[in-house]
């Protein structure tokens, strides 16, 4: 390998249930870049960028699970990269670790202010960096599972905090389209102005649920609301929430709620 060649573990974005976390490393120093790649390549999928501008474009395209970035880089520095990532609805959930030889307290503080999760001064200890990454990804996974659990337990509501802009857009589109049985992931991605793979990775990252599953759950929750409000015709209910096969709707409903809509409707009439 040539001295200035970048090591990089390439991949194809997969919609499989089993995939390794993706780490994007952004640094204009190829030697340091390759050192970090060697540290993580055996356990994670690695993408690299040589400046903040390239890093931002890659982050928007692949939606990584974590970003490690230097501060001093051409075209767009690490501070500007953090700011841009946190301002983008598709990347604002991604944790960022900053590595820099500029380790003054003011620099560290500013890095955190613009959205970095942690600051690690150069030269850094490889074991410490690996531990921080592993711990951060585990915490991210726990929070994702918590959000998924909340989705299953709570009504279809989203807070109006700035960081929830993406989910607000998701719910607006689903509310406008859930009755249409032809509404699918391709149209969903088009409405969100992104690719299917971008939508998949973003939704998996924050809800641990694929777009296909999320559409189905949204429809089932709307069906439950109809039943709770006195709707008692299952076939018509199925069509009202975007299912064109009442039998399939009943099977999905039972798989999600543990009871068929017919049984639930009878129970409510007798209560």
Short mmCIF file of C-alpha atoms in Angstrom, two decimals, residues 22-255:
data_model
loop_
_atom_site.label_atom_id
_atom_site.label_comp_id
_atom_site.label_asym_id
_atom_site.label_seq_id
_atom_site.Cartn_x
_atom_site.Cartn_y
_atom_site.Cartn_z
CA UNK A 22 -20.86 2.33 10.78
CA UNK A 23 -18.18 4.77 11.95
CA UNK A 24 -17.23 7.75 9.79
CA UNK A 25 -13.71 9.06 10.45
CA UNK A 26 -12.87 12.59 9.25
CA UNK A 27 -9.21 13.70 9.35
CA UNK A 28 -6.87 15.28 6.81
CA UNK A 29 -3.86 13.42 8.29
CA UNK A 30 -3.77 10.11 6.40
CA UNK A 31 -1.39 8.48 8.89
CA UNK A 32 -3.74 9.20 11.81
CA UNK A 33 -6.74 8.27 9.67
CA UNK A 34 -5.29 4.84 8.91
CA UNK A 35 -4.27 4.34 12.54
CA UNK A 36 -7.88 4.90 13.64
CA UNK A 37 -9.18 2.67 10.84
CA UNK A 38 -6.89 -0.14 12.05
CA UNK A 39 -8.25 0.33 15.57
CA UNK A 40 -11.88 -0.22 14.58
CA UNK A 41 -11.99 -2.10 11.26
CA UNK A 42 -12.22 -5.55 12.85
CA UNK A 43 -15.45 -4.71 14.70
CA UNK A 44 -17.15 -1.91 12.77
CA UNK A 45 -17.77 -0.79 9.20
CA UNK A 46 -15.50 2.16 8.47
CA UNK A 47 -15.89 5.10 6.09
CA UNK A 48 -13.36 7.95 5.83
CA UNK A 49 -13.19 11.56 4.67
CA UNK A 50 -10.22 13.95 4.35
CA UNK A 51 -12.05 17.17 5.24
CA UNK A 52 -15.26 18.39 6.80
CA UNK A 53 -16.96 19.09 3.49
CA UNK A 54 -16.45 15.51 2.31
CA UNK A 55 -17.35 14.25 5.78
CA UNK A 56 -20.66 16.11 5.76
CA UNK A 57 -21.58 14.76 2.32
CA UNK A 58 -20.77 11.19 3.39
CA UNK A 59 -22.63 11.55 6.68
CA UNK A 60 -25.75 12.69 4.84
CA UNK A 61 -25.47 9.82 2.38
CA UNK A 62 -24.70 6.87 4.69
CA UNK A 63 -26.13 8.05 8.07
CA UNK A 64 -23.34 6.52 10.22
CA UNK A 65 -23.81 5.41 13.82
CA UNK A 66 -20.87 7.53 15.02
CA UNK A 67 -18.52 10.20 13.67
CA UNK A 68 -14.92 10.76 14.79
CA UNK A 69 -13.51 14.05 13.50
CA UNK A 70 -10.42 16.22 13.69
CA UNK A 71 -10.81 19.98 14.20
CA UNK A 72 -8.18 21.57 11.95
CA UNK A 73 -9.04 20.58 8.36
CA UNK A 74 -9.30 22.29 4.96
CA UNK A 75 -12.57 23.38 3.29
CA UNK A 76 -14.65 22.81 6.45
CA UNK A 77 -13.15 22.44 9.92
CA UNK A 78 -14.41 20.18 12.69
CA UNK A 79 -16.38 22.92 14.45
CA UNK A 80 -18.21 23.80 11.23
CA UNK A 81 -18.82 20.11 10.56
CA UNK A 82 -20.40 19.60 14.00
CA UNK A 83 -22.62 22.65 13.50
CA UNK A 84 -23.77 21.48 10.06
CA UNK A 85 -24.45 17.93 11.25
CA UNK A 86 -26.57 19.09 14.18
CA UNK A 87 -28.55 21.45 11.94
CA UNK A 88 -29.51 18.64 9.53
CA UNK A 89 -32.62 16.58 10.37
CA UNK A 90 -31.02 13.44 8.91
CA UNK A 91 -27.76 13.69 10.88
CA UNK A 92 -28.61 15.55 14.10
CA UNK A 93 -28.92 12.30 16.08
CA UNK A 94 -25.38 11.08 15.29
CA UNK A 95 -22.93 11.25 18.23
CA UNK A 96 -19.65 13.01 17.40
CA UNK A 97 -16.24 12.48 19.01
CA UNK A 98 -13.68 15.23 18.40
CA UNK A 99 -9.96 14.42 18.25
CA UNK A 100 -7.58 17.38 18.22
CA UNK A 101 -4.07 18.49 19.12
CA UNK A 102 -5.64 21.82 20.14
CA UNK A 103 -6.57 20.75 23.64
CA UNK A 104 -7.09 24.11 25.36
CA UNK A 105 -10.14 24.16 27.63
CA UNK A 106 -11.84 26.83 25.50
CA UNK A 107 -11.50 24.63 22.40
CA UNK A 108 -12.92 21.63 24.24
CA UNK A 109 -15.82 23.71 25.56
CA UNK A 110 -16.60 25.13 22.13
CA UNK A 111 -16.57 21.63 20.61
CA UNK A 112 -19.21 20.48 23.09
CA UNK A 113 -21.25 23.65 22.51
CA UNK A 114 -21.47 23.02 18.75
CA UNK A 115 -22.64 19.44 19.22
CA UNK A 116 -19.70 17.13 19.94
CA UNK A 117 -20.43 14.42 22.50
CA UNK A 118 -16.85 14.26 23.78
CA UNK A 119 -13.39 15.72 23.16
CA UNK A 120 -10.26 13.56 23.07
CA UNK A 121 -6.88 15.34 22.89
CA UNK A 122 -4.11 14.16 20.54
CA UNK A 123 -1.97 12.18 20.98
CA UNK A 124 -4.66 9.78 22.19
CA UNK A 125 -4.60 6.36 23.78
CA UNK A 126 -5.99 3.77 21.36
CA UNK A 127 -7.57 1.66 24.09
CA UNK A 128 -9.27 4.71 25.61
CA UNK A 129 -10.67 5.76 22.23
CA UNK A 130 -11.95 2.25 21.57
CA UNK A 131 -13.59 2.11 25.01
CA UNK A 132 -15.29 5.50 24.53
CA UNK A 133 -16.65 4.45 21.15
CA UNK A 134 -17.91 1.11 22.41
CA UNK A 135 -19.54 2.69 25.48
CA UNK A 136 -21.17 5.42 23.42
CA UNK A 137 -22.59 2.96 20.89
CA UNK A 138 -23.97 0.77 23.70
CA UNK A 139 -25.65 3.80 25.30
CA UNK A 140 -27.07 4.76 21.91
CA UNK A 141 -28.47 1.24 21.48
CA UNK A 142 -30.13 1.34 24.92
CA UNK A 143 -31.74 4.70 24.16
CA UNK A 144 -32.94 3.42 20.78
CA UNK A 145 -34.55 0.41 22.47
CA UNK A 146 -36.20 2.76 24.97
CA UNK A 147 -37.68 4.85 22.14
CA UNK A 148 -38.90 1.71 20.39
CA UNK A 149 -40.56 0.57 23.61
CA UNK A 150 -42.21 3.98 23.98
CA UNK A 151 -43.50 3.77 20.42
CA UNK A 152 -45.22 0.49 21.24
CA UNK A 153 -46.73 1.76 24.50
CA UNK A 154 -47.80 5.31 23.71
CA UNK A 155 -50.16 7.07 21.28
CA UNK A 156 -48.90 8.51 18.02
CA UNK A 157 -47.58 11.78 19.39
CA UNK A 158 -44.22 13.51 18.96
CA UNK A 159 -42.81 16.37 21.00
CA UNK A 160 -42.10 19.67 19.26
CA UNK A 161 -38.47 19.96 20.36
CA UNK A 162 -36.01 21.04 17.62
CA UNK A 163 -34.29 17.63 17.63
CA UNK A 164 -37.62 15.96 16.83
CA UNK A 165 -38.05 17.74 13.48
CA UNK A 166 -37.45 14.49 11.61
CA UNK A 167 -40.11 12.52 13.51
CA UNK A 168 -42.59 15.38 13.16
CA UNK A 169 -42.08 15.26 9.40
CA UNK A 170 -42.47 11.46 9.45
CA UNK A 171 -45.76 11.65 11.32
CA UNK A 172 -47.10 14.45 9.13
CA UNK A 173 -46.50 12.35 6.01
CA UNK A 174 -47.96 9.20 7.57
CA UNK A 175 -51.04 11.06 8.79
CA UNK A 176 -51.64 12.31 5.25
CA UNK A 177 -51.11 8.91 3.64
CA UNK A 178 -51.92 6.06 6.04
CA UNK A 179 -55.38 5.47 4.52
CA UNK A 180 -53.86 4.92 1.08
CA UNK A 181 -53.03 1.21 0.72
CA UNK A 182 -50.67 2.03 -2.19
CA UNK A 183 -48.49 4.22 0.04
CA UNK A 184 -45.15 2.41 0.35
CA UNK A 185 -41.51 2.98 1.30
CA UNK A 186 -40.57 4.40 -2.11
CA UNK A 187 -43.26 7.09 -1.84
CA UNK A 188 -42.36 7.60 1.84
CA UNK A 189 -38.72 8.32 0.92
CA UNK A 190 -39.80 10.59 -1.93
CA UNK A 191 -42.02 12.59 0.44
CA UNK A 192 -39.07 12.89 2.85
CA UNK A 193 -36.82 14.04 -0.01
CA UNK A 194 -34.26 11.30 0.58
CA UNK A 195 -33.23 7.91 -0.73
CA UNK A 196 -34.81 4.71 0.55
CA UNK A 197 -31.51 3.69 2.18
CA UNK A 198 -31.16 7.07 3.93
CA UNK A 199 -34.67 6.77 5.32
CA UNK A 200 -34.01 3.20 6.45
CA UNK A 201 -30.77 4.04 8.28
CA UNK A 202 -32.16 7.16 9.95
CA UNK A 203 -35.29 5.40 11.20
CA UNK A 204 -33.35 2.35 12.36
CA UNK A 205 -30.92 4.66 14.16
CA UNK A 206 -33.54 6.50 16.19
CA UNK A 207 -36.40 3.98 16.51
CA UNK A 208 -34.82 0.59 15.71
CA UNK A 209 -37.73 0.14 13.32
CA UNK A 210 -37.66 -0.05 9.54
CA UNK A 211 -39.87 2.30 7.48
CA UNK A 212 -42.03 -0.67 6.38
CA UNK A 213 -42.65 -1.72 9.97
CA UNK A 214 -43.23 1.87 11.11
CA UNK A 215 -45.91 2.39 8.45
CA UNK A 216 -47.65 -0.80 9.55
CA UNK A 217 -47.49 0.12 13.26
CA UNK A 218 -48.83 3.60 12.51
CA UNK A 219 -51.81 2.07 10.69
CA UNK A 220 -52.46 -0.43 13.49
CA UNK A 221 -52.40 2.33 16.11
CA UNK A 222 -54.87 4.34 14.06
CA UNK A 223 -57.06 1.22 13.88
CA UNK A 224 -56.94 0.88 17.66
CA UNK A 225 -58.03 4.51 18.02
CA UNK A 226 -61.00 3.85 15.72
CA UNK A 227 -62.03 0.83 17.81
CA UNK A 228 -61.69 2.79 21.05
CA UNK A 229 -63.97 5.44 19.53
CA UNK A 230 -66.68 2.87 18.77
CA UNK A 231 -65.89 1.73 15.22
CA UNK A 232 -67.19 -1.87 14.94
CA UNK A 233 -66.90 -3.03 11.30
CA UNK A 234 -63.57 -4.82 10.82
CA UNK A 235 -63.54 -4.99 7.02
CA UNK A 236 -64.29 -1.29 6.67
CA UNK A 237 -61.77 -0.53 9.41
CA UNK A 238 -59.03 -2.37 7.49
CA UNK A 239 -59.61 -0.24 4.38
CA UNK A 240 -59.83 2.93 6.48
CA UNK A 241 -56.27 2.44 7.76
CA UNK A 242 -54.60 1.40 4.51
CA UNK A 243 -54.95 -2.40 4.44
CA UNK A 244 -56.54 -3.81 1.28
CA UNK A 245 -56.94 -7.29 2.79
CA UNK A 246 -59.10 -7.52 5.96
CA UNK A 247 -57.74 -10.97 6.83
CA UNK A 248 -54.14 -9.75 6.64
CA UNK A 249 -55.13 -6.71 8.71
CA UNK A 250 -56.64 -8.95 11.42
CA UNK A 251 -53.50 -11.10 11.49
CA UNK A 252 -51.24 -8.04 11.81
CA UNK A 253 -53.48 -6.57 14.50
CA UNK A 254 -53.38 -9.78 16.54
CA UNK A 255 -49.60 -10.11 16.13
#
